[in-house]
């Protein structure tokens, strides 16, 4: 089959249909030739192979007037195969376009996808001549036009944001109200019957675990497992094909966003730009490695090997202008074309690295900060990686929020009764100001969480002392061992009512702490209904009911906890002092200072020596606002008498985690004989 190939344009990159034909453009600084391969509708037969005729500013490009949306394609890139010089060109390998807007099919693992001969004594210095096209997914030419209609992003202020970390499939796979054929897809999450749970719970944003195209790791497939979480990205523009329903297309994602917006819920994407699915020097050749390995990846002192700060074999080279452009173009695409409201960046420290280490003024962080499109969306960093001095909590620049794992560890440790946790608890209740109160940052910069996808669920945090990861087939070696968890007297499932009552009390206390703390709360999908992973704290490869949300047939305890969580969220929304826009130890502009006072059980102010008493587990936080608020914390196993401070009126109870009460009408409190219940948090409000 012949095609009338024209020179086309070096811009924009990717496959761009203009209503008449398609322009193809791909960056490679070190290639000697780039061939465009076209495939039949099923992706099984290569129907044409043409060399892109022009090379402008290190971009290879050509225009085909015959090519329409739906056409499948891929690339073969020629150049030297010199791993010892960082060059790994192999035209026998079909490559994914970094700018592909959609992929068709999944990878079928075969030795042919490796650029070297598997099993050869020379390892990656050998050369494999097998064609990989028969096992590779194909890129799809897409018509990006979509009629959005009146889509109005909620634009929820940071101070009012409540995040729900979720998984597209996990949210919908067990929902009996959604048709079987679409469960687990973007279309399912667009269904009002799925969105209704988020609305009634009261969260304002859903943070979706990776939805960009990713592959299952070969070693997982060989064990009968999958990469359920999705932190193995290969396409920065294409949605993951596994989340597109049968017969559906790329527009399903956009429909999901619009429907969530209609419900007042923002969409935040968990994105992985720090590494790709191509692994280390022994990994497969799927895209970037075969297009221009020396440009796309950070290489070591010996360029045969990668400079790896991610623990995943490679690190994307954001110091290269074209690679930086790729990531920036991707982010803008998801905002402008797909209307997403923000991003959570996996291992974000790697995005701010140069050879000397993390730099808050790194080229990527500076580029994002000044970008007029990205400057209006929410940006969240996971502030660590596996490289040297990789832990950077509190060091990201203004405009960024950060996952605060210190909050998680302290809150868990405090409620299970560990000694010496009061100073840390006090800091985190007020937005971890010691780390975040600088350069004009606000309390919302601290993303507070007690649980996240990585680790125990809330139910498992109070049900297991140890991880139980045997299902991952790694002999229980994977996952963290420092979980700050407590089984409340019995490991795993229990029928002991006292154990179950204590577990309920513990999870109410932690959820209550989360939702009254200054900062941005993040709730893990299913924590509100007691979802358990059976003690697995690293369920990344479990695509089954271990990870899926079940909302029907809840136990009486879990139904009560769901109601408790809803009431807490409503309380936070209705009480501005739980989400103060400024750090409480200083005045907001034009306002009077808010007085914060820490109290001992005798009602007197905490003194320096009190903070250093390791046995102290009871604390009062008095916020002299209008009205005044008093939060009382007790992680003792017994109740503790507490002398209430005098206020202008009288106190009334608005939260009692020991009983699960968040009353619609606050309950008056009598000062005489008042005690804070064991393992309990109480919040009182002044009534004048």
XYZ file of C-alpha atoms in Angstrom:
688
model
C 0.000 0.000 0.000
C 1.394 3.388 -0.965
C 0.835 6.722 0.735
C 1.439 10.251 -0.542
C 3.829 11.289 2.211
C 4.508 14.997 2.638
C 7.069 16.796 4.778
C 4.544 17.954 7.366
C 5.457 20.015 10.408
C 7.709 19.491 13.454
C 4.966 20.919 15.643
C 2.910 19.752 17.433
C 4.543 16.513 18.501
C 2.498 13.349 18.217
C -0.111 12.299 15.670
C -2.342 15.287 14.899
C -5.411 14.937 12.683
C -6.408 18.257 11.098
C -9.677 17.181 9.481
C -7.988 16.168 6.241
C -4.973 14.080 7.171
C -2.552 13.399 10.012
C 0.778 14.988 10.863
C 3.304 12.767 12.621
C 6.149 14.279 14.629
C 8.536 12.624 17.085
C 11.643 13.888 18.877
C 14.923 11.981 18.684
C 18.255 13.783 18.835
C 20.438 10.754 18.127
C 18.457 8.676 15.615
C 19.612 8.221 12.013
C 16.150 7.397 10.625
C 12.576 7.100 11.912
C 9.994 4.865 10.255
C 6.257 5.215 10.743
C 4.437 1.859 10.701
C 0.707 1.626 9.998
C -1.390 -1.386 11.001
C -4.737 -2.876 10.103
C -7.793 -2.286 12.285
C -7.006 -5.249 14.540
C -3.353 -4.289 14.936
C -2.118 -7.659 13.710
C -0.740 -6.817 10.287
C 1.624 -4.028 9.293
C 0.136 -2.512 6.164
C 2.718 0.206 5.470
C 6.119 1.394 6.611
C 7.359 4.833 5.579
C 10.382 6.842 6.635
C 9.537 10.275 7.996
C 11.059 12.587 5.383
C 12.084 15.632 7.407
C 14.279 16.334 10.428
C 13.847 19.788 11.955
C 15.248 20.865 15.315
C 15.769 17.207 16.277
C 12.152 16.369 15.395
C 11.348 13.807 12.684
C 8.092 14.573 10.892
C 5.814 13.817 7.957
C 2.200 14.294 6.855
C -0.140 11.613 5.484
C -3.374 12.973 3.954
C -4.942 9.488 3.790
C -4.709 8.794 7.518
C -7.851 9.298 9.589
C -8.824 8.889 13.270
C -8.795 5.243 14.292
C -5.640 4.448 12.329
C -3.211 2.262 14.311
C 0.481 3.070 14.188
C 3.867 2.770 15.861
C 7.497 3.692 15.186
C 10.774 1.987 14.377
C 13.809 4.102 15.124
C 17.237 3.526 13.579
C 20.577 4.466 15.070
C 23.595 2.950 16.794
C 23.132 0.173 19.321
C 25.886 1.107 21.776
C 24.695 0.567 25.355
C 28.140 1.510 26.662
C 27.485 4.981 25.151
C 23.878 5.117 26.345
C 22.444 4.411 22.876
C 19.970 1.545 22.457
C 18.409 1.922 19.001
C 16.924 -1.255 17.547
C 14.566 -0.862 14.548
C 13.299 -4.399 15.060
C 11.318 -3.136 18.024
C 7.980 -1.413 17.480
C 7.822 1.655 19.700
C 4.976 3.571 21.327
C 4.684 7.250 20.418
C 5.328 9.257 23.624
C 2.526 11.609 22.544
C -0.030 8.908 21.661
C -3.488 9.918 22.870
C -4.742 6.347 22.987
C -3.402 2.799 22.809
C -5.119 -0.323 21.536
C -4.344 -3.592 23.244
C -2.026 -4.600 26.063
C 1.537 -5.838 25.884
C 1.951 -9.598 25.577
C 5.199 -10.383 27.337
C 7.690 -12.102 25.043
C 11.464 -12.051 24.750
C 11.050 -10.136 21.478
C 10.262 -6.885 23.326
C 13.814 -6.738 24.651
C 16.439 -4.942 22.603
C 19.051 -7.557 23.491
C 19.059 -11.337 23.275
C 17.611 -12.693 26.496
C 19.880 -15.318 28.027
C 22.913 -14.238 26.030
C 26.168 -14.225 27.996
C 26.782 -10.601 26.943
C 23.386 -9.586 28.376
C 22.279 -6.143 27.116
C 25.443 -5.784 25.017
C 23.991 -8.398 22.677
C 21.466 -7.466 19.963
C 18.045 -9.001 19.276
C 16.726 -9.002 15.687
C 13.224 -10.320 16.326
C 10.282 -8.101 15.369
C 8.269 -7.157 18.474
C 5.202 -5.754 16.673
C 3.103 -8.896 17.189
C 3.133 -8.492 20.975
C 3.065 -4.696 21.268
C -0.006 -2.471 21.720
C -0.562 -0.010 18.909
C -0.995 3.757 19.051
C -4.281 5.181 17.784
C -4.808 8.376 15.785
C -7.500 10.241 17.743
C -9.919 13.001 16.912
C -9.590 15.007 20.152
C -12.677 17.107 19.509
C -15.452 16.678 22.056
C -18.520 18.741 22.826
C -18.151 19.438 26.515
C -21.230 21.544 26.925
C -21.444 23.648 30.103
C -18.693 22.000 32.165
C -17.986 24.053 35.264
C -14.998 22.910 37.322
C -15.865 23.235 41.030
C -12.635 25.153 41.818
C -12.968 24.271 45.502
C -10.639 26.467 47.583
C -7.750 24.540 49.078
C -8.866 25.327 52.632
C -12.239 23.665 51.950
C -10.884 20.607 50.159
C -11.472 17.052 51.411
C -9.729 14.422 49.260
C -10.854 10.833 48.673
C -8.058 8.627 47.321
C -9.669 6.073 45.027
C -9.081 3.578 42.220
C -11.203 3.559 39.051
C -11.806 -0.175 39.080
C -11.826 -0.503 42.850
C -14.600 2.083 43.153
C -16.983 0.312 40.794
C -16.074 -3.380 40.393
C -18.526 -4.551 43.074
C -21.277 -1.979 42.602
C -24.396 -4.058 41.850
C -26.260 -1.018 40.524
C -23.835 -0.607 37.612
C -24.097 -2.897 34.561
C -21.558 -5.730 34.566
C -20.114 -4.830 31.170
C -18.854 -1.422 32.282
C -17.871 -2.060 35.904
C -14.280 -1.070 36.579
C -14.191 1.524 33.800
C -14.239 5.297 33.445
C -17.822 4.909 32.234
C -18.713 3.151 35.488
C -17.213 5.916 37.588
C -19.212 8.405 35.484
C -22.408 6.622 36.519
C -24.478 8.706 38.972
C -24.925 5.576 41.079
C -21.172 5.477 41.679
C -20.838 9.208 42.202
C -23.692 9.214 44.714
C -21.479 7.627 47.377
C -18.930 10.428 47.078
C -21.655 13.067 47.252
C -23.391 11.630 50.308
C -20.050 11.097 52.054
C -19.284 14.776 51.498
C -15.791 14.741 49.980
C -14.908 17.521 47.541
C -12.236 15.836 45.389
C -11.427 12.345 44.174
C -7.730 11.550 43.752
C -7.541 8.724 41.219
C -4.642 6.301 41.326
C -2.760 6.127 38.000
C -5.049 6.337 34.987
C -2.380 7.037 32.368
C -1.413 4.052 30.193
C 0.608 1.497 32.130
C 1.625 -2.136 31.764
C 1.621 -5.139 34.051
C 5.137 -6.187 34.993
C 6.330 -9.417 33.408
C 7.244 -11.025 36.714
C 3.706 -10.378 37.991
C 2.059 -11.864 34.912
C 4.197 -14.976 35.270
C 2.927 -15.354 38.848
C -0.694 -14.852 37.837
C -0.823 -11.340 39.329
C -1.244 -7.845 37.873
C -0.014 -4.324 38.534
C -3.312 -3.207 40.048
C -2.099 0.132 41.381
C -0.661 1.225 38.024
C 2.628 2.903 38.992
C 4.263 1.595 35.812
C 3.470 4.276 33.245
C 4.386 4.056 29.570
C 2.105 6.702 28.020
C 1.791 10.185 29.474
C -1.175 11.216 27.284
C -3.125 7.992 26.778
C -5.667 6.751 29.311
C -5.151 3.185 30.542
C -6.973 0.899 28.121
C -8.126 -1.397 30.933
C -10.374 1.403 32.215
C -12.131 1.912 28.877
C -15.340 -0.113 28.596
C -15.952 -2.498 25.663
C -16.617 -0.449 22.545
C -15.743 2.736 24.356
C -13.048 5.294 23.617
C -10.930 8.087 24.986
C -13.997 10.282 25.489
C -15.149 8.076 28.384
C -12.547 9.742 30.563
C -13.886 13.174 29.676
C -17.446 12.080 30.412
C -16.324 10.873 33.842
C -14.733 14.240 34.603
C -17.816 16.141 33.518
C -20.163 14.001 35.595
C -17.986 14.397 38.690
C -17.881 18.147 38.117
C -21.667 18.241 37.874
C -21.705 16.638 41.328
C -19.333 19.315 42.672
C -16.365 16.941 42.897
C -12.910 17.784 41.579
C -10.733 15.229 39.780
C -7.075 14.924 40.792
C -4.862 12.472 38.890
C -2.067 10.500 40.518
C 0.672 10.767 37.871
C 4.011 9.022 37.434
C 6.579 11.128 35.598
C 9.600 10.027 37.621
C 10.166 6.694 35.838
C 8.652 4.511 33.115
C 7.785 0.852 32.573
C 11.039 0.233 30.672
C 12.986 -0.591 33.836
C 16.774 -0.714 34.051
C 19.432 -1.656 31.469
C 17.959 -5.169 31.345
C 14.393 -3.918 30.875
C 12.273 -4.028 27.698
C 12.408 -1.614 24.762
C 8.875 -0.241 24.511
C 9.151 3.466 23.737
C 11.622 6.020 25.159
C 14.527 3.582 25.412
C 14.368 2.842 21.689
C 13.535 6.399 20.579
C 16.450 8.140 22.292
C 17.619 6.491 25.491
C 20.376 9.032 26.163
C 17.909 11.938 26.067
C 14.904 10.543 27.893
C 16.678 8.989 30.877
C 19.265 10.077 33.418
C 22.314 7.882 32.852
C 25.001 6.971 35.335
C 28.706 7.739 35.214
C 28.857 4.599 33.110
C 26.157 5.415 30.529
C 25.318 1.754 30.077
C 23.464 2.007 33.392
C 20.757 4.316 34.671
C 20.896 6.903 37.423
C 18.010 5.506 39.457
C 16.415 7.494 42.295
C 13.018 5.823 42.004
C 13.758 2.206 42.848
C 12.112 1.256 39.550
C 15.215 0.958 37.375
C 15.297 4.375 35.713
C 14.700 8.091 36.271
C 13.156 10.348 33.626
C 15.567 13.112 32.582
C 13.613 16.297 33.212
C 16.795 18.301 32.807
C 16.513 17.771 29.040
C 14.392 20.468 27.398
C 12.469 18.075 25.127
C 11.725 15.673 27.980
C 10.606 18.595 30.120
C 8.403 19.692 27.219
C 6.892 16.210 27.046
C 5.858 16.282 30.696
C 4.614 19.868 30.572
C 2.629 19.178 27.398
C 1.134 16.113 29.072
C 0.050 18.038 32.165
C -1.485 20.818 30.086
C -3.298 18.237 27.940
C -5.013 16.701 30.942
C -6.060 20.144 32.186
C -7.056 21.805 28.918
C -8.419 18.869 26.909
C -9.688 16.706 29.777
C -10.549 19.362 32.388
C -8.858 17.697 35.361
C -8.431 19.817 38.466
C -5.016 18.808 39.725
C -2.270 16.238 40.074
C -0.580 14.201 42.762
C 3.025 13.521 41.684
C 4.452 10.124 42.588
C 8.008 10.260 44.027
C 8.064 13.987 43.358
C 11.533 14.459 44.827
C 12.907 12.862 41.648
C 11.180 15.567 39.614
C 13.143 18.213 41.502
C 16.552 16.580 41.287
C 19.740 17.428 39.529
C 23.020 15.553 39.904
C 23.694 17.291 43.210
C 20.341 16.377 44.771
C 16.927 17.923 45.320
C 16.534 21.593 44.410
C 13.334 23.534 45.160
C 14.192 25.677 42.127
C 14.773 22.756 39.789
C 13.787 23.328 36.188
C 10.579 21.280 36.400
C 9.364 22.914 39.607
C 10.092 26.364 38.198
C 8.364 25.511 34.923
C 5.202 24.361 36.671
C 5.176 27.357 38.995
C 5.175 29.917 36.183
C 2.853 28.045 33.810
C -0.440 29.926 33.320
C -2.410 26.687 32.849
C -0.910 24.637 35.659
C -0.811 27.590 38.014
C -4.574 27.354 38.501
C -4.815 23.650 39.420
C -3.978 21.719 42.575
C -0.435 20.352 42.786
C 0.429 17.670 45.341
C 3.881 16.187 45.889
C 4.802 12.833 47.328
C 7.900 14.435 48.866
C 10.340 11.546 48.798
C 12.143 9.097 46.529
C 14.758 6.370 47.034
C 17.800 8.481 46.126
C 20.338 10.208 48.357
C 18.632 12.630 50.781
C 15.349 11.721 49.127
C 13.071 12.733 51.999
C 12.021 16.344 51.374
C 8.809 16.886 53.341
C 8.167 20.618 53.675
C 10.785 21.631 51.107
C 8.637 22.033 48.015
C 8.051 25.584 46.767
C 4.978 27.759 47.322
C 1.905 26.613 45.451
C 2.482 22.945 46.255
C 0.804 20.720 48.822
C 2.629 17.641 50.140
C 1.681 14.238 51.494
C 2.507 14.426 55.210
C 3.538 10.929 56.301
C 4.740 12.297 59.639
C 1.111 13.132 60.378
C 0.133 9.512 59.626
C 2.827 7.999 61.831
C 2.207 10.308 64.768
C -1.573 9.942 64.788
C -1.335 6.152 64.590
C 1.310 5.987 67.300
C -0.587 8.318 69.604
C -3.881 6.466 69.446
C -2.339 3.060 70.007
C -0.861 4.466 73.201
C 2.819 5.010 72.439
C 4.740 7.247 74.793
C 6.143 10.661 73.934
C 3.743 11.486 71.112
C 2.126 14.670 72.490
C 4.582 17.193 70.949
C 4.181 15.665 67.503
C 0.415 15.409 67.828
C 0.165 19.070 68.808
C 2.254 20.126 65.819
C 0.218 18.115 63.331
C -3.133 19.262 64.707
C -2.141 22.795 63.685
C -0.940 22.035 60.169
C 2.669 20.980 60.942
C 3.677 24.634 60.956
C 7.309 23.822 61.744
C 7.666 22.423 58.222
C 5.105 24.362 56.211
C 4.851 27.840 57.703
C 7.380 29.579 55.470
C 7.430 31.484 52.189
C 3.768 32.385 52.621
C 2.560 28.789 52.543
C -0.732 27.955 54.226
C -1.960 25.041 56.393
C -3.572 23.363 53.383
C -0.060 22.577 52.100
C -0.052 19.642 54.537
C -2.022 16.743 53.065
C -3.004 14.950 56.255
C -3.729 11.242 56.073
C -3.861 8.287 58.412
C -4.024 5.735 55.597
C -3.268 5.674 51.880
C -3.132 3.038 49.163
C 0.386 2.135 50.303
C -0.043 0.505 53.709
C -2.817 -0.761 55.956
C -6.403 0.373 55.565
C -7.942 2.043 58.620
C -9.704 -1.167 59.594
C -6.478 -3.159 59.282
C -4.551 -0.542 61.281
C -6.641 -1.509 64.308
C -6.833 -5.243 63.469
C -3.259 -6.344 62.744
C 0.070 -5.977 64.490
C 1.980 -7.368 61.522
C 1.705 -7.373 57.736
C 0.216 -10.442 56.057
C 1.373 -10.199 52.444
C 1.609 -13.870 51.491
C -0.816 -13.349 48.583
C 1.847 -11.210 46.873
C 4.048 -14.316 46.565
C 7.131 -12.586 47.950
C 7.327 -14.607 51.184
C 6.009 -11.636 53.165
C 9.219 -9.677 52.552
C 7.510 -6.802 50.748
C 5.761 -3.866 52.374
C 6.698 -1.827 55.426
C 7.205 -3.522 58.766
C 6.796 -0.287 60.745
C 3.019 0.097 60.525
C 2.291 1.834 63.858
C -0.699 -0.513 64.091
C -2.373 -2.434 66.937
C -4.686 -5.414 66.697
C -6.569 -4.432 69.875
C -5.920 -7.835 71.421
C -6.527 -10.307 68.592
C -4.778 -10.612 65.237
C -7.134 -10.348 62.293
C -10.892 -11.023 62.202
C -12.531 -11.355 65.585
C -15.895 -12.262 67.081
C -15.002 -10.860 70.476
C -17.372 -7.942 71.118
C -14.900 -6.170 73.406
C -12.197 -6.333 70.743
C -14.611 -5.103 68.080
C -15.842 -2.263 70.294
C -12.252 -1.150 70.910
C -11.452 -1.285 67.199
C -14.487 0.859 66.425
C -13.436 3.333 69.088
C -9.895 3.486 67.685
C -10.906 4.091 64.083
C -13.433 6.741 65.139
C -10.682 8.499 67.098
C -8.328 8.512 64.111
C -10.985 9.632 61.641
C -12.046 12.326 64.083
C -8.469 13.540 64.500
C -8.027 13.688 60.743
C -11.126 15.776 60.171
C -10.544 18.370 62.882
C -6.846 18.941 62.086
C -5.630 22.026 60.264
C -4.498 21.066 56.765
C -6.103 19.114 53.919
C -7.596 15.758 54.970
C -7.302 12.750 52.664
C -9.459 9.660 53.207
C -8.584 6.299 51.674
C -11.315 4.651 49.603
C -13.287 2.269 51.770
C -12.046 3.395 55.154
C -15.473 4.888 55.758
C -17.065 1.410 55.449
C -14.409 -0.736 57.101
C -12.693 -2.064 53.972
C -10.024 -4.615 54.903
C -7.161 -6.036 52.884
C -6.738 -8.944 55.277
C -3.606 -7.396 56.736
C -1.904 -6.952 53.346
C -0.085 -3.610 53.508
C 1.255 -3.704 49.956
C -1.698 -4.846 47.860
C -0.279 -3.396 44.631
C -0.758 -6.644 42.693
C -4.156 -7.737 43.983
C -6.852 -7.071 41.392
C -9.613 -8.711 43.395
C -12.018 -8.100 46.259
C -9.095 -7.404 48.572
C -8.841 -4.005 46.873
C -12.410 -3.403 45.729
C -14.989 -1.232 47.472
C -18.110 -2.989 48.743
C -21.006 -0.730 49.696
C -23.921 -3.131 49.904
C -24.722 -5.485 52.776
C -22.632 -3.554 55.299
C -22.403 -4.837 58.854
C -24.148 -2.772 61.516
C -20.754 -1.576 62.762
C -19.574 -0.471 59.324
C -22.887 1.203 58.509
C -22.612 3.134 61.777
C -19.042 4.161 60.976
C -20.131 5.383 57.531
C -22.788 7.542 59.178
C -20.223 8.795 61.709
C -17.799 9.723 58.897
C -20.494 11.593 56.986
C -21.422 13.582 60.078
C -17.787 14.426 60.786
C -17.242 15.683 57.249
C -20.404 17.791 57.465
C -19.186 19.164 60.787
C -15.837 20.147 59.284
C -17.593 21.919 56.429
C -19.865 23.773 58.807
C -17.208 24.947 61.273
C -14.652 27.328 59.713
C -12.205 26.950 62.611
C -11.465 23.357 61.474
C -10.170 24.700 58.164
C -8.663 28.040 59.082
C -6.976 29.637 56.027
C -3.936 30.749 58.068
C -1.751 29.067 60.647
C -3.477 29.579 63.970
C -0.445 30.912 65.798
C -0.469 34.090 63.716
C -3.106 36.564 62.619
C -4.510 36.504 59.139
C -4.246 39.844 57.341
C -6.846 42.250 58.729
C -7.921 39.869 61.503
C -7.271 39.552 65.194
C -4.902 36.785 66.306
C -6.481 33.451 67.161
C -5.329 32.368 70.598
C -4.266 28.744 70.890
C -3.751 27.225 74.306
C -2.636 23.692 75.227
C -4.133 22.309 78.429
C -3.314 19.622 80.962
C -6.096 17.493 82.475
C -6.170 19.845 85.482
C -7.188 22.655 83.148
C -3.894 24.504 83.484
C -1.735 25.448 80.527
C 0.895 22.918 79.447
C 4.372 23.766 80.707
C 7.664 22.758 78.978
C 8.211 19.853 81.340
C 4.722 18.530 80.584
C 5.583 18.084 76.920
C 8.559 15.933 77.859
C 6.626 13.620 80.148
C 6.619 10.348 78.163
C 3.698 8.969 80.128
C 1.390 11.886 79.286
C -1.329 10.807 76.885
C -4.069 13.357 77.543
C -4.145 16.808 75.982
C -6.540 19.687 75.528
C -6.453 22.088 72.585
C -8.285 25.334 73.302
C -8.871 27.671 70.375
C -10.230 31.009 71.574
C -12.236 31.853 68.504
C -15.819 33.003 68.063
C -17.043 30.593 69.309
C -14.248 29.015 71.315
C -13.481 25.356 70.615
C -11.982 22.760 72.935
C -10.646 19.440 71.615
C -9.773 16.835 74.239
C -7.552 13.858 73.403
C -7.079 10.807 75.584
C -5.189 7.723 74.365
C -5.142 6.120 77.833
C -7.012 2.847 78.281
C -8.909 4.499 81.161
C -10.972 7.662 81.351
C -9.170 10.771 82.569
C -10.862 13.530 84.637
C -10.506 16.896 82.890
C -11.146 20.337 84.346
C -12.857 22.401 81.687
C -11.649 25.983 81.270
C -14.023 28.833 81.878
C -15.545 30.486 78.831
C -18.001 33.266 78.231
C -20.965 30.910 78.169
C -21.148 27.150 78.591
C -19.700 24.168 76.759
C -21.605 21.799 74.528
C -20.382 18.585 72.927
C -20.227 18.396 69.118
C -18.028 15.263 68.689
C -17.554 12.219 70.917
C -15.569 9.499 69.165
C -15.846 7.120 72.132
C -19.582 6.752 71.558
C -19.627 7.737 67.913
C -21.807 10.751 68.554
C -21.772 13.730 66.213
C -25.156 15.067 67.271
C -27.259 17.272 65.047
C -27.949 19.381 68.116
C -24.907 19.973 70.356
C -25.195 18.416 73.833
C -24.687 20.678 76.896
C -21.769 19.673 79.141
C -21.664 20.037 82.885
C -18.189 20.901 84.196
C -18.510 19.039 87.465
C -17.146 15.522 87.263
C -16.277 15.793 83.578
C -13.958 13.077 82.190
C -12.534 12.266 78.779
C -13.372 8.648 77.907
C -10.625 6.092 77.219
C -9.211 6.052 73.660
C -11.446 8.994 72.957
C -11.556 12.390 71.312
C -14.155 14.924 72.357
C -14.769 18.297 70.752
C -16.633 20.943 72.697
C -17.926 24.255 71.455
C -18.651 27.406 73.409
C -22.271 28.478 73.528
C -22.798 32.047 74.654
